[in-house]
Short mmCIF file of C-alpha atoms in Angstrom, two decimals:
data_model
loop_
_atom_site.label_atom_id
_atom_site.label_comp_id
_atom_site.label_asym_id
_atom_site.label_seq_id
_atom_site.Cartn_x
_atom_site.Cartn_y
_atom_site.Cartn_z
CA MET Q 140 10.54 -14.42 -22.11
CA THR Q 141 8.41 -15.49 -19.14
CA ILE Q 142 7.15 -12.52 -16.92
CA ALA Q 143 7.52 -13.23 -13.18
CA ASP Q 144 4.65 -12.44 -11.07
CA GLU Q 145 6.87 -11.09 -8.20
CA SER Q 146 8.28 -7.96 -7.10
CA TYR Q 147 11.99 -7.38 -8.23
CA TRP Q 148 12.63 -6.21 -4.53
CA MET Q 149 11.45 -9.57 -3.20
CA ASP Q 150 13.21 -11.66 -6.02
CA SER Q 151 16.49 -10.00 -5.41
CA THR Q 152 16.81 -10.45 -1.64
CA PRO Q 153 16.90 -13.47 0.69
CA ALA Q 154 13.93 -14.36 2.76
CA THR Q 155 14.00 -13.44 6.37
CA ALA Q 156 13.74 -15.97 9.33
CA TYR Q 157 12.71 -14.29 12.52
CA PRO Q 158 11.20 -16.35 14.94
CA ALA Q 159 7.60 -16.58 15.99
CA LEU Q 160 6.61 -15.08 19.44
CA ALA Q 161 6.72 -18.22 21.62
CA GLY Q 162 5.47 -16.62 25.04
CA ASP Q 163 4.59 -13.42 26.78
CA LEU Q 164 6.60 -10.42 26.74
CA ASP Q 165 6.95 -7.06 28.43
CA VAL Q 166 8.67 -4.12 26.71
CA ASP Q 167 8.62 -0.32 26.63
CA ALA Q 168 7.28 -0.08 23.15
CA LEU Q 169 5.46 -2.61 20.84
CA VAL Q 170 5.28 -1.87 17.08
CA VAL Q 171 2.76 -3.88 15.11
CA GLY Q 172 3.55 -4.18 11.46
CA GLY Q 173 6.74 -4.90 9.84
CA GLY Q 174 6.83 -2.64 6.73
CA ILE Q 175 8.91 0.57 6.29
CA ALA Q 176 6.99 2.54 8.78
CA GLY Q 177 6.89 -0.24 11.47
CA LEU Q 178 10.63 -0.98 10.91
CA SER Q 179 11.48 2.73 10.88
CA THR Q 180 9.62 3.46 14.19
CA ALA Q 181 11.10 0.47 15.97
CA TRP Q 182 14.64 1.41 14.85
CA GLU Q 183 14.31 5.05 15.86
CA LEU Q 184 13.03 3.79 19.21
CA THR Q 185 15.91 1.58 19.55
CA GLU Q 186 18.15 4.55 18.99
CA ALA Q 187 16.33 6.32 21.58
CA GLY Q 188 17.22 3.45 24.21
CA ARG Q 189 13.87 2.11 24.67
CA THR Q 190 13.31 -1.57 24.85
CA VAL Q 191 11.25 -2.57 21.54
CA ALA Q 192 9.48 -5.38 20.14
CA LEU Q 193 7.83 -5.61 16.60
CA VAL Q 194 5.49 -8.29 15.56
CA GLU Q 195 4.60 -9.07 11.87
CA ALA Q 196 1.79 -11.30 10.74
CA ASP Q 197 3.85 -12.64 7.88
CA MET Q 198 7.58 -11.55 7.16
CA ILE Q 199 9.11 -8.14 7.39
CA ALA Q 200 9.47 -5.79 4.46
CA ALA Q 201 7.27 -8.41 2.44
CA GLY Q 202 3.83 -6.81 2.42
CA VAL Q 203 3.11 -3.42 0.74
CA THR Q 204 6.79 -2.41 1.47
CA GLY Q 205 8.02 -5.44 -0.59
CA TYR Q 206 5.79 -4.39 -3.47
CA THR Q 207 6.51 -0.73 -3.82
CA THR Q 208 8.14 1.25 -6.57
CA ALA Q 209 10.60 2.84 -3.99
CA LYS Q 210 10.78 6.51 -5.00
CA LEU Q 211 12.15 8.37 -2.11
CA SER Q 212 11.06 11.90 -3.21
CA VAL Q 213 9.30 15.06 -1.46
CA LEU Q 214 7.20 15.56 -4.84
CA HIS Q 215 4.00 13.52 -4.30
CA THR Q 216 2.37 14.27 -7.54
CA LEU Q 217 0.07 17.36 -6.90
CA ILE Q 218 -0.01 17.44 -3.08
CA TYR Q 219 1.29 20.82 -2.23
CA ASP Q 220 -1.13 23.03 -3.90
CA LYS Q 221 -3.94 20.82 -2.17
CA VAL Q 222 -2.37 21.07 1.12
CA ARG Q 223 -1.83 24.96 0.69
CA THR Q 224 -5.38 25.36 -0.38
CA SER Q 225 -6.92 23.06 2.28
CA PHE Q 226 -4.61 23.68 5.27
CA GLY Q 227 -2.71 27.00 4.52
CA PRO Q 228 0.96 27.80 3.28
CA ASP Q 229 2.40 26.96 6.71
CA ALA Q 230 0.99 23.35 6.48
CA ALA Q 231 2.47 22.97 2.99
CA ARG Q 232 5.85 24.18 4.31
CA HIS Q 233 5.85 21.64 7.35
CA TYR Q 234 4.78 18.78 4.85
CA ALA Q 235 7.76 19.85 2.58
CA GLU Q 236 10.07 19.91 5.76
CA SER Q 237 9.02 16.57 7.06
CA GLN Q 238 9.26 14.74 3.71
CA HIS Q 239 12.67 16.34 3.15
CA GLN Q 240 14.04 15.30 6.45
CA ALA Q 241 12.79 11.67 5.78
CA VAL Q 242 14.68 11.67 2.38
CA GLU Q 243 17.92 12.79 4.11
CA ARG Q 244 17.25 10.33 7.08
CA VAL Q 245 17.56 7.42 4.60
CA ALA Q 246 20.79 8.69 2.92
CA ALA Q 247 22.25 9.49 6.34
CA VAL Q 248 21.41 6.16 7.98
CA ALA Q 249 22.55 4.24 4.71
CA SER Q 250 25.99 5.89 5.05
CA ARG Q 251 26.18 5.48 8.61
CA LEU Q 252 25.59 1.77 8.65
CA GLY Q 253 27.29 0.99 5.37
CA ILE Q 254 24.11 -0.22 3.58
CA ASP Q 255 24.37 -1.09 0.00
CA CYS Q 256 20.83 -0.34 -1.15
CA ASP Q 257 21.33 1.27 -4.72
CA LEU Q 258 20.70 4.63 -3.34
CA GLU Q 259 20.98 7.24 -6.21
CA ARG Q 260 20.27 11.00 -6.07
CA VAL Q 261 17.99 12.04 -9.11
CA PRO Q 262 15.71 14.83 -9.89
CA ALA Q 263 11.82 14.15 -9.56
CA PHE Q 264 9.08 15.33 -12.04
CA THR Q 265 5.41 15.52 -12.05
CA TYR Q 266 4.39 16.07 -15.66
CA VAL Q 267 1.49 16.25 -18.01
CA GLU Q 268 1.13 15.76 -21.62
CA SER Q 269 -1.68 17.85 -22.43
CA PRO Q 270 -1.55 21.63 -22.38
CA SER Q 271 -5.03 21.77 -20.90
CA GLU Q 272 -3.62 20.39 -17.67
CA LEU Q 273 -0.79 22.95 -17.44
CA ASP Q 274 -2.64 25.24 -14.91
CA ALA Q 275 -2.47 22.40 -12.16
CA ILE Q 276 1.35 22.00 -12.93
CA ARG Q 277 2.08 25.68 -12.56
CA ALA Q 278 -0.02 25.80 -9.43
CA GLU Q 279 1.91 22.82 -7.87
CA ALA Q 280 5.40 24.33 -8.89
CA ASP Q 281 4.37 27.53 -7.12
CA ALA Q 282 3.02 25.71 -4.16
CA ALA Q 283 6.12 23.63 -3.90
CA ALA Q 284 8.56 26.46 -4.12
CA GLY Q 285 6.49 28.55 -1.65
CA ALA Q 286 6.91 25.58 0.56
CA GLY Q 287 10.52 25.80 0.50
CA LEU Q 288 11.44 23.26 -2.01
CA PRO Q 289 13.91 23.59 -4.89
CA ALA Q 290 10.90 23.38 -7.33
CA SER Q 291 10.57 25.03 -10.85
CA PHE Q 292 8.23 24.64 -13.62
CA VAL Q 293 9.92 23.33 -16.88
CA THR Q 294 8.83 22.12 -20.29
CA ASP Q 295 11.69 19.62 -20.69
CA THR Q 296 12.50 16.26 -18.97
CA ASP Q 297 14.73 13.20 -19.70
CA LEU Q 298 11.78 11.15 -20.54
CA PRO Q 299 11.97 9.79 -24.32
CA PHE Q 300 8.76 11.63 -25.16
CA PRO Q 301 7.43 15.32 -25.18
CA VAL Q 302 5.51 16.80 -22.29
CA ALA Q 303 3.35 19.81 -21.96
CA GLY Q 304 5.02 20.90 -18.62
CA ALA Q 305 6.32 19.63 -15.44
CA VAL Q 306 7.18 20.35 -11.78
CA ARG Q 307 11.00 19.59 -11.18
CA VAL Q 308 12.49 19.05 -7.80
CA GLU Q 309 16.21 18.54 -7.48
CA ASN Q 310 18.23 16.05 -5.44
CA GLN Q 311 15.53 13.33 -4.76
CA ALA Q 312 16.45 9.67 -4.57
CA GLN Q 313 15.47 6.17 -5.40
CA PHE Q 314 16.70 3.04 -3.60
CA HIS Q 315 16.34 -0.62 -3.13
CA PRO Q 316 13.91 -0.86 0.04
CA ARG Q 317 14.34 -4.33 0.95
CA ARG Q 318 18.14 -3.91 1.07
CA TYR Q 319 17.84 -1.02 3.20
CA LEU Q 320 15.11 -2.29 5.67
CA LEU Q 321 16.58 -5.85 6.06
CA ALA Q 322 19.99 -4.06 7.13
CA LEU Q 323 18.04 -1.64 9.42
CA ALA Q 324 16.48 -4.90 11.06
CA GLU Q 325 19.71 -6.59 11.61
CA ASP Q 326 20.95 -3.13 13.29
CA LEU Q 327 17.88 -3.00 15.32
CA THR Q 328 18.24 -6.55 16.62
CA SER Q 329 22.06 -6.28 17.32
CA ARG Q 330 21.08 -3.49 19.81
CA GLY Q 331 18.63 -5.51 21.77
CA GLY Q 332 15.49 -4.87 19.57
CA GLN Q 333 13.15 -7.91 19.06
CA ILE Q 334 11.57 -8.90 15.71
CA PHE Q 335 8.71 -11.70 15.74
CA GLU Q 336 7.53 -12.89 12.26
CA ARG Q 337 4.41 -15.03 11.66
CA THR Q 338 2.90 -13.31 14.76
CA ARG Q 339 -0.37 -11.86 14.09
CA ALA Q 340 -1.90 -9.46 16.48
CA THR Q 341 -5.48 -9.89 17.05
CA GLY Q 342 -6.38 -8.11 20.21
CA LEU Q 343 -5.67 -4.69 22.04
CA ASP Q 344 -6.49 -3.55 25.46
CA ASP Q 345 -5.66 0.17 25.42
CA GLY Q 346 -4.50 0.94 29.02
CA ASP Q 347 -1.47 1.94 31.19
CA PRO Q 348 0.20 -0.32 30.21
CA CYS Q 349 -1.37 -1.63 27.04
CA ARG Q 350 -1.78 -5.35 26.24
CA VAL Q 351 -1.68 -6.89 22.75
CA ARG Q 352 -2.85 -10.48 22.34
CA THR Q 353 -1.72 -12.51 19.48
CA GLU Q 354 -3.13 -15.31 17.17
CA LEU Q 355 -1.62 -18.03 19.42
CA GLY Q 356 -2.76 -16.63 22.75
CA HIS Q 357 0.36 -14.80 24.03
CA THR Q 358 0.17 -11.42 25.51
CA ILE Q 359 2.65 -8.39 24.97
CA THR Q 360 2.55 -5.85 27.72
CA ALA Q 361 3.95 -2.48 26.59
CA ARG Q 362 3.91 1.09 27.91
CA GLN Q 363 3.21 2.31 24.27
CA VAL Q 364 1.98 0.58 21.32
CA VAL Q 365 2.27 1.86 17.57
CA ILE Q 366 -0.11 0.35 14.97
CA ALA Q 367 1.80 0.43 11.71
CA THR Q 368 -0.16 -2.29 9.77
CA HIS Q 369 -0.82 -0.21 6.55
CA TYR Q 370 -4.55 -0.16 7.25
CA PRO Q 371 -5.09 -0.25 11.06
CA VAL Q 372 -5.97 -3.76 12.03
CA PHE Q 373 -7.49 -2.25 15.42
CA ASP Q 374 -9.72 0.83 14.54
CA ARG Q 375 -10.94 2.42 17.78
CA ALA Q 376 -10.96 5.68 15.92
CA LEU Q 377 -13.20 4.27 12.90
CA LEU Q 378 -10.64 5.70 10.51
CA PHE Q 379 -12.17 3.26 8.05
CA ALA Q 380 -14.64 6.21 7.35
CA ARG Q 381 -11.71 8.29 6.33
CA LEU Q 382 -9.55 5.81 4.24
CA GLU Q 383 -9.69 4.87 0.71
CA PRO Q 384 -8.01 1.85 -0.45
CA ARG Q 385 -6.19 2.07 -3.98
CA ARG Q 386 -4.43 -0.69 -5.71
CA GLU Q 387 -2.00 -0.11 -8.42
CA LEU Q 388 -0.02 -2.41 -11.04
CA VAL Q 389 3.41 -2.46 -11.63
CA VAL Q 390 5.70 -3.75 -14.46
CA ALA Q 391 9.46 -3.97 -14.67
CA GLY Q 392 12.02 -4.83 -17.45
CA ALA Q 393 15.43 -4.36 -18.55
CA ILE Q 394 16.45 -1.37 -20.85
CA PRO Q 395 19.82 -0.18 -22.23
CA ALA Q 396 21.33 2.13 -19.57
CA GLU Q 397 21.93 4.77 -22.35
CA LEU Q 398 18.20 4.78 -22.90
CA ALA Q 399 17.13 4.93 -19.10
CA PRO Q 400 15.83 8.14 -17.96
CA ASP Q 401 17.87 9.56 -15.02
CA SER Q 402 15.02 10.81 -13.06
CA VAL Q 403 11.85 9.74 -11.08
CA SER Q 404 8.68 10.96 -12.71
CA ILE Q 405 4.78 10.72 -12.55
CA THR Q 406 1.89 11.93 -14.10
CA PRO Q 407 -1.84 12.00 -13.05
CA ASP Q 408 -2.96 11.53 -16.57
CA GLN Q 409 -3.83 8.20 -18.10
CA ASN Q 410 -4.82 6.67 -14.68
CA THR Q 411 -1.46 7.48 -13.42
CA ARG Q 412 1.93 6.50 -15.05
CA SER Q 413 4.98 6.46 -12.70
CA VAL Q 414 8.44 5.79 -14.13
CA ARG Q 415 11.95 5.19 -12.39
CA THR Q 416 14.84 2.83 -12.92
CA ALA Q 417 17.34 0.73 -10.96
CA PRO Q 418 20.80 -0.78 -11.44
CA TYR Q 419 20.39 -4.07 -13.22
CA GLY Q 420 23.90 -5.13 -14.37
CA ASP Q 421 25.60 -5.66 -17.80
CA GLY Q 422 25.09 -2.18 -19.01
CA ARG Q 423 21.31 -2.19 -18.24
CA ARG Q 424 18.85 -0.47 -16.03
CA LEU Q 425 15.46 -1.97 -14.72
CA LEU Q 426 12.66 0.11 -15.89
CA ILE Q 427 9.80 0.15 -13.30
CA VAL Q 428 6.59 1.65 -14.42
CA THR Q 429 3.48 2.01 -12.08
CA GLY Q 430 -0.05 2.66 -12.94
CA GLU Q 431 -3.64 1.82 -13.60
CA HIS Q 432 -4.76 2.40 -10.10
CA PHE Q 433 -8.22 0.89 -9.16
CA THR Q 434 -10.41 -0.05 -6.23
CA PRO Q 435 -9.69 -3.56 -4.73
CA GLY Q 436 -12.29 -6.01 -6.22
CA ALA Q 437 -12.51 -4.11 -9.49
CA ASP Q 438 -13.00 -5.91 -12.68
CA ASP Q 439 -10.65 -6.52 -15.58
CA VAL Q 440 -7.32 -6.50 -13.79
CA ALA Q 441 -5.82 -8.65 -16.60
CA GLY Q 442 -6.90 -5.91 -19.08
CA ARG Q 443 -5.31 -3.29 -16.99
CA TRP Q 444 -1.98 -5.29 -16.97
CA GLU Q 445 -2.21 -5.42 -20.77
CA ARG Q 446 -2.74 -1.51 -20.79
CA LEU Q 447 0.30 -0.87 -18.71
CA ILE Q 448 2.67 -3.26 -20.52
CA ALA Q 449 1.49 -1.74 -23.82
CA TRP Q 450 2.31 1.73 -22.67
CA THR Q 451 5.59 0.86 -21.42
CA ARG Q 452 6.60 -0.73 -24.66
CA GLU Q 453 5.35 2.10 -26.66
CA ARG Q 454 7.19 4.70 -24.76
CA PHE Q 455 10.10 2.75 -23.98
CA PRO Q 456 10.90 0.67 -27.08
CA GLY Q 457 12.77 -2.40 -26.58
CA THR Q 458 12.01 -2.89 -22.90
CA SER Q 459 11.99 -6.64 -22.02
CA ILE Q 460 9.37 -7.17 -19.40
CA ALA Q 461 10.71 -9.48 -16.64
CA TYR Q 462 8.34 -8.67 -13.68
CA ARG Q 463 4.68 -7.56 -12.90
CA TRP Q 464 3.38 -7.05 -9.53
CA ALA Q 465 0.75 -5.03 -7.73
CA THR Q 466 0.84 -2.80 -4.53
CA GLN Q 467 -1.69 -1.25 -2.50
CA ASP Q 468 -2.25 1.99 -0.25
CA ASN Q 469 -4.80 3.98 1.49
CA THR Q 470 -5.53 7.78 0.86
CA THR Q 471 -6.93 9.99 3.61
CA THR Q 472 -10.19 12.18 2.83
CA ASP Q 473 -8.10 15.14 3.32
CA ARG Q 474 -4.95 13.77 1.40
CA VAL Q 475 -2.62 14.07 4.46
CA PRO Q 476 -1.48 10.93 6.33
CA PHE Q 477 -2.61 9.87 9.84
CA ILE Q 478 0.57 9.60 11.88
CA GLY Q 479 0.19 10.16 15.80
CA ARG Q 480 -2.02 9.45 18.66
CA PHE Q 481 -4.73 6.86 17.72
CA HIS Q 482 -7.94 8.66 19.02
CA PRO Q 483 -8.69 11.41 21.56
CA GLY Q 484 -9.19 8.90 24.48
CA THR Q 485 -5.79 7.32 24.17
CA GLU Q 486 -2.47 8.54 25.57
CA ASN Q 487 -0.45 5.37 24.73
CA VAL Q 488 -1.54 4.01 21.42
CA TYR Q 489 -0.36 5.53 18.14
CA VAL Q 490 -1.17 4.81 14.38
CA ALA Q 491 0.37 5.51 11.00
CA THR Q 492 -1.69 5.09 7.90
CA GLY Q 493 -2.99 6.93 4.82
CA PHE Q 494 0.25 7.32 2.95
CA GLY Q 495 -1.54 7.94 -0.30
CA GLY Q 496 1.14 5.88 -2.39
CA TRP Q 497 4.20 7.66 -0.99
CA GLY Q 498 5.16 5.17 1.79
CA MET Q 499 8.90 5.35 1.32
CA SER Q 500 9.40 8.90 2.55
CA THR Q 501 6.29 8.83 4.61
CA GLY Q 502 7.41 5.46 6.30
CA VAL Q 503 10.66 6.89 7.41
CA LEU Q 504 9.04 10.19 8.46
CA THR Q 505 6.69 8.06 10.56
CA GLY Q 506 9.68 6.69 12.40
CA GLN Q 507 11.15 10.19 13.07
CA LEU Q 508 7.74 11.56 14.29
CA LEU Q 509 6.36 8.64 16.47
CA ALA Q 510 9.96 8.15 18.11
CA GLY Q 511 9.95 11.87 18.86
CA SER Q 512 6.32 11.75 20.33
CA LEU Q 513 7.04 8.60 22.56
CA THR Q 514 10.15 10.12 23.84
CA GLY Q 515 8.76 13.78 24.36
CA GLU Q 516 10.67 15.39 21.50
CA GLU Q 517 8.02 15.92 19.01
CA PRO Q 518 8.91 17.39 15.82
CA PRO Q 519 7.43 20.83 15.08
CA TRP Q 520 5.43 19.43 12.02
CA ALA Q 521 3.91 16.56 14.07
CA HIS Q 522 0.51 18.32 14.51
CA LEU Q 523 -0.08 18.34 10.60
CA TYR Q 524 -0.39 14.51 10.56
CA ASP Q 525 -2.40 14.21 13.92
CA PRO Q 526 -5.32 11.48 13.24
CA ARG Q 527 -7.44 13.27 15.68
CA ARG Q 528 -7.83 16.25 13.42
CA LEU Q 529 -11.23 16.40 11.76
CA ASN Q 530 -12.42 19.26 9.50
CA LEU Q 531 -15.84 18.53 8.09
CA ALA Q 532 -15.69 21.62 5.80
CA ARG Q 533 -12.55 20.18 4.36
CA GLU Q 534 -13.46 16.49 4.39
CA ALA Q 535 -17.35 16.22 4.34
CA GLY Q 536 -17.53 15.75 0.61
CA SER Q 537 -14.81 13.16 0.23
CA MET Q 538 -16.21 11.28 3.32
CA LEU Q 539 -19.66 11.19 2.05
CA LYS Q 540 -18.29 10.08 -1.45
CA LEU Q 541 -16.50 7.39 0.05
CA GLN Q 542 -19.22 6.13 2.47
CA ALA Q 543 -21.66 5.95 -0.53
CA LYS Q 544 -19.29 3.84 -2.38
CA VAL Q 545 -18.93 1.71 0.63
CA ALA Q 546 -22.58 1.51 1.14
CA GLY Q 547 -23.30 0.64 -2.51
CA HIS Q 548 -21.25 -2.52 -2.12
CA PHE Q 549 -22.33 -3.43 1.41
CA LEU Q 550 -26.03 -3.28 0.53
CA GLY Q 551 -26.01 -3.53 -3.40
CA ASP Q 552 -23.94 -6.66 -3.67
CA ARG Q 553 -26.51 -8.57 -1.31
CA VAL Q 554 -29.68 -7.64 -3.12
CA ARG Q 555 -28.46 -7.89 -6.87
CA PRO Q 556 -28.14 -11.58 -8.26
CA SER Q 557 -25.19 -13.65 -7.42
CA HIS Q 558 -22.06 -13.20 -9.38
CA ALA Q 559 -22.79 -16.80 -10.59
CA ASP Q 560 -25.92 -18.74 -10.59
CA THR Q 561 -24.13 -22.02 -9.52
CA THR Q 562 -20.65 -23.70 -9.12
CA ALA Q 563 -21.16 -25.23 -12.51
CA ASP Q 564 -20.70 -21.80 -14.04
CA ILE Q 565 -17.18 -21.33 -12.55
CA GLU Q 566 -14.39 -22.31 -15.02
CA PRO Q 567 -11.05 -23.72 -14.01
CA GLY Q 568 -8.66 -20.87 -12.81
CA ASN Q 569 -11.67 -18.52 -11.90
CA GLY Q 570 -13.79 -17.71 -8.97
CA ALA Q 571 -17.29 -16.22 -8.31
CA VAL Q 572 -19.57 -15.49 -5.51
CA VAL Q 573 -22.67 -18.09 -5.32
CA ARG Q 574 -25.48 -18.68 -3.12
CA VAL Q 575 -25.47 -21.91 -1.25
CA ARG Q 576 -28.35 -22.92 1.02
CA GLY Q 577 -29.23 -19.12 1.17
CA GLN Q 578 -25.61 -17.94 2.10
CA HIS Q 579 -23.09 -16.19 -0.11
CA CYS Q 580 -20.02 -18.47 -0.72
CA ALA Q 581 -16.83 -17.39 -2.46
CA ALA Q 582 -16.00 -20.38 -4.62
CA TYR Q 583 -12.84 -20.84 -6.55
CA ARG Q 584 -12.01 -23.69 -9.14
CA ASP Q 585 -8.48 -24.73 -9.38
CA PRO Q 586 -6.94 -25.45 -12.98
CA ASP Q 587 -7.58 -29.30 -12.07
CA GLY Q 588 -11.27 -28.58 -11.50
CA GLY Q 589 -11.24 -28.86 -7.63
CA LEU Q 590 -13.51 -26.47 -5.99
CA HIS Q 591 -12.38 -24.24 -2.79
CA ALA Q 592 -15.12 -22.44 -1.00
CA VAL Q 593 -15.24 -19.90 1.95
CA SER Q 594 -17.46 -17.42 3.36
CA ALA Q 595 -17.95 -14.45 1.04
CA ARG Q 596 -18.28 -12.08 3.92
CA CYS Q 597 -15.08 -10.11 4.58
CA THR Q 598 -14.16 -10.54 8.35
CA HIS Q 599 -13.52 -6.80 8.87
CA LEU Q 600 -17.00 -5.30 8.61
CA GLY Q 601 -18.86 -7.87 6.42
CA CYS Q 602 -18.88 -6.61 2.85
CA LEU Q 603 -19.05 -9.30 0.22
CA VAL Q 604 -15.65 -10.19 -1.46
CA HIS Q 605 -15.09 -10.07 -5.11
CA PHE Q 606 -12.59 -12.27 -7.06
CA ASN Q 607 -9.56 -10.99 -8.78
CA ALA Q 608 -8.75 -13.56 -11.52
CA ALA Q 609 -5.33 -11.84 -12.46
CA GLU Q 610 -3.90 -12.40 -9.05
CA THR Q 611 -5.97 -15.43 -7.74
CA ALA Q 612 -7.37 -13.67 -4.64
CA TRP Q 613 -10.50 -12.52 -2.89
CA GLU Q 614 -10.67 -8.87 -2.23
CA CYS Q 615 -13.14 -6.46 -0.25
CA PRO Q 616 -14.22 -3.64 -2.38
CA CYS Q 617 -15.00 -1.70 0.61
CA HIS Q 618 -11.75 -1.44 2.81
CA GLY Q 619 -9.33 -3.40 0.79
CA SER Q 620 -8.87 -6.57 2.83
CA ARG Q 621 -7.33 -9.46 0.56
CA PHE Q 622 -7.52 -13.05 1.16
CA GLY Q 623 -6.17 -16.15 -0.46
CA ILE Q 624 -8.49 -18.88 -2.08
CA ASP Q 625 -8.27 -20.79 1.06
CA GLY Q 626 -9.45 -17.72 3.21
CA ALA Q 627 -6.16 -16.83 4.53
CA VAL Q 628 -5.58 -12.93 5.12
CA ILE Q 629 -3.10 -11.78 2.64
CA GLN Q 630 -3.89 -7.87 3.61
CA GLY Q 631 -5.70 -6.19 6.32
CA PRO Q 632 -7.63 -4.32 7.85
CA ALA Q 633 -9.30 -7.80 8.40
CA ASN Q 634 -7.21 -10.00 10.72
CA ARG Q 635 -9.32 -13.07 10.71
CA PRO Q 636 -9.75 -15.71 7.76
CA LEU Q 637 -12.84 -16.21 5.73
CA GLU Q 638 -14.38 -19.31 7.13
CA ARG Q 639 -14.30 -22.41 4.90
CA ARG Q 640 -17.77 -23.68 3.60
CA ASP Q 641 -18.79 -27.07 2.38
CA LEU Q 642 -20.46 -27.26 -1.13
CA PRO Q 643 -23.14 -29.76 -2.02
CA ALA Q 644 -22.06 -32.33 -4.78
CA GLU Q 645 -22.21 -30.72 -8.16
CA PRO Q 646 -24.64 -32.20 -10.64
CA SER Q 647 -22.93 -34.17 -13.61
CA PRO Q 648 -23.19 -32.48 -17.02
CA ALA Q 649 -25.78 -35.27 -18.23
CA THR Q 650 -27.99 -33.98 -15.70
CA SER Q 651 -27.97 -30.45 -16.44
CA PRO Q 652 -31.38 -29.23 -18.00
CA VAL Q 653 -31.50 -28.97 -21.92
CA GLY Q 654 -31.49 -25.42 -22.98
CA ASP Q 655 -30.72 -23.97 -19.63
CA LYS Q 656 -29.67 -20.48 -20.59
CA HIS Q 657 -26.85 -20.52 -17.93
CA ALA Q 658 -25.49 -23.72 -18.94
CA THR Q 659 -22.91 -22.17 -21.28
CA ARG Q 660 -22.54 -18.64 -19.88
CA ALA Q 661 -18.98 -17.50 -19.17
CA PRO Q 662 -18.40 -16.89 -15.55
CA GLU Q 663 -17.61 -13.18 -14.32
CA THR Q 664 -14.01 -13.19 -13.35
CA GLY Q 665 -13.27 -9.92 -12.45
CA GLY Q 666 -15.76 -9.84 -9.43
CA ALA Q 667 -17.62 -6.67 -10.53
CA SER Q 668 -21.45 -6.79 -10.00
#
């Protein structure tokens, strides 16, 4: 059976067709970014009576949100013990309250609007298989219960393999995110909200009012602006120093309903394994497994796919893999998302980022928090997520480690030899960074042998991109920007494409030096250097 390189959520819903912005605009609030955080915020502000516009560089609910696993849970692996230790027990309680309110908000809105989004209430588990990891599980169960959640330590789950122990939290959920969000968008526009697709924001004047410029030269004037672009495309607060990008792989396949677990589960072991299911018809469920997290630009992505598929077939025999896709998120250096005023010098610009892989509940929470902040009814737990917080005692180690990694790429990738010596080393279907006339070029050879070359410098902060052969994309290992082979931006923080480069004519095979040690060397396809 052929495995589709597509998300099930995208494959099972129609494409959207909202217009591009065609002229200047004036609104109360502008939301930049059309994922779950942006759509939830725009919808909540419309509910509050504000005139709202949302702009999305591509199509709504089709970026990170379209490639999620769509667990709707307050149980975020091992977060509560970390928050309790770093911020105190009150902070852990506020984290639990805010995430719980988000889960219930989805259920309430789906019921009120009559949205058929396959919402199912199930228990959530964080488990480990090794007894040596039980101390962390017991601590998490204690912290989650202390935060007010219906959490307990258990040794049994409904997974088809034994576990050493798990945290169990009752009455969590799973749903179809695109069906929910497309219905939310329809309701938003029916009540006067405006959505503009294919409208990339490229400039921000942070004033009173604010002005946002778009790629085509139009200006949107707004009293307040929300940057909900996953990774901030405008970074006046230098949040890139406190955000670490992480990419994960997903596989999904049909399984008999009687063999499907009736829960959502995750383990930090084995480089993460996350499991849920969805209705799939004809007595089957769609098993969705996530894992193999890595930094964008890492090597051997194809091998990671193989490991994830092998684990899925071993643990759930008979699964017929039908889909595979990848997702990406950012984690803050203190593990709590940044949601609130962008930086100390602004009163009118807000940001939402750093969801740490839990974008469904946190995206909905973003709408509740920011709508409350913008209308003067800030929730009591808003301060926990304030992006202006900085505790060096808590974050210094993580920040130094993150910046050392970035510096290693920014400097090291420039002084080490090129990822390939010449374009002749690049086989069809692969890409590599080569030096051409003293400049680094990102060159890709298509299956027909044609070469496509762009600048290898990421347009965000100038790190050299690496090639992801499994997904045919150029990726920045520093901050996670992703580009197509033509240089077009797939994923920010970059908001400008890689510039095209002209390559000199390649020598014919007959003129290659005999005995050249590079003549038959296989190219590096994963981008690691």
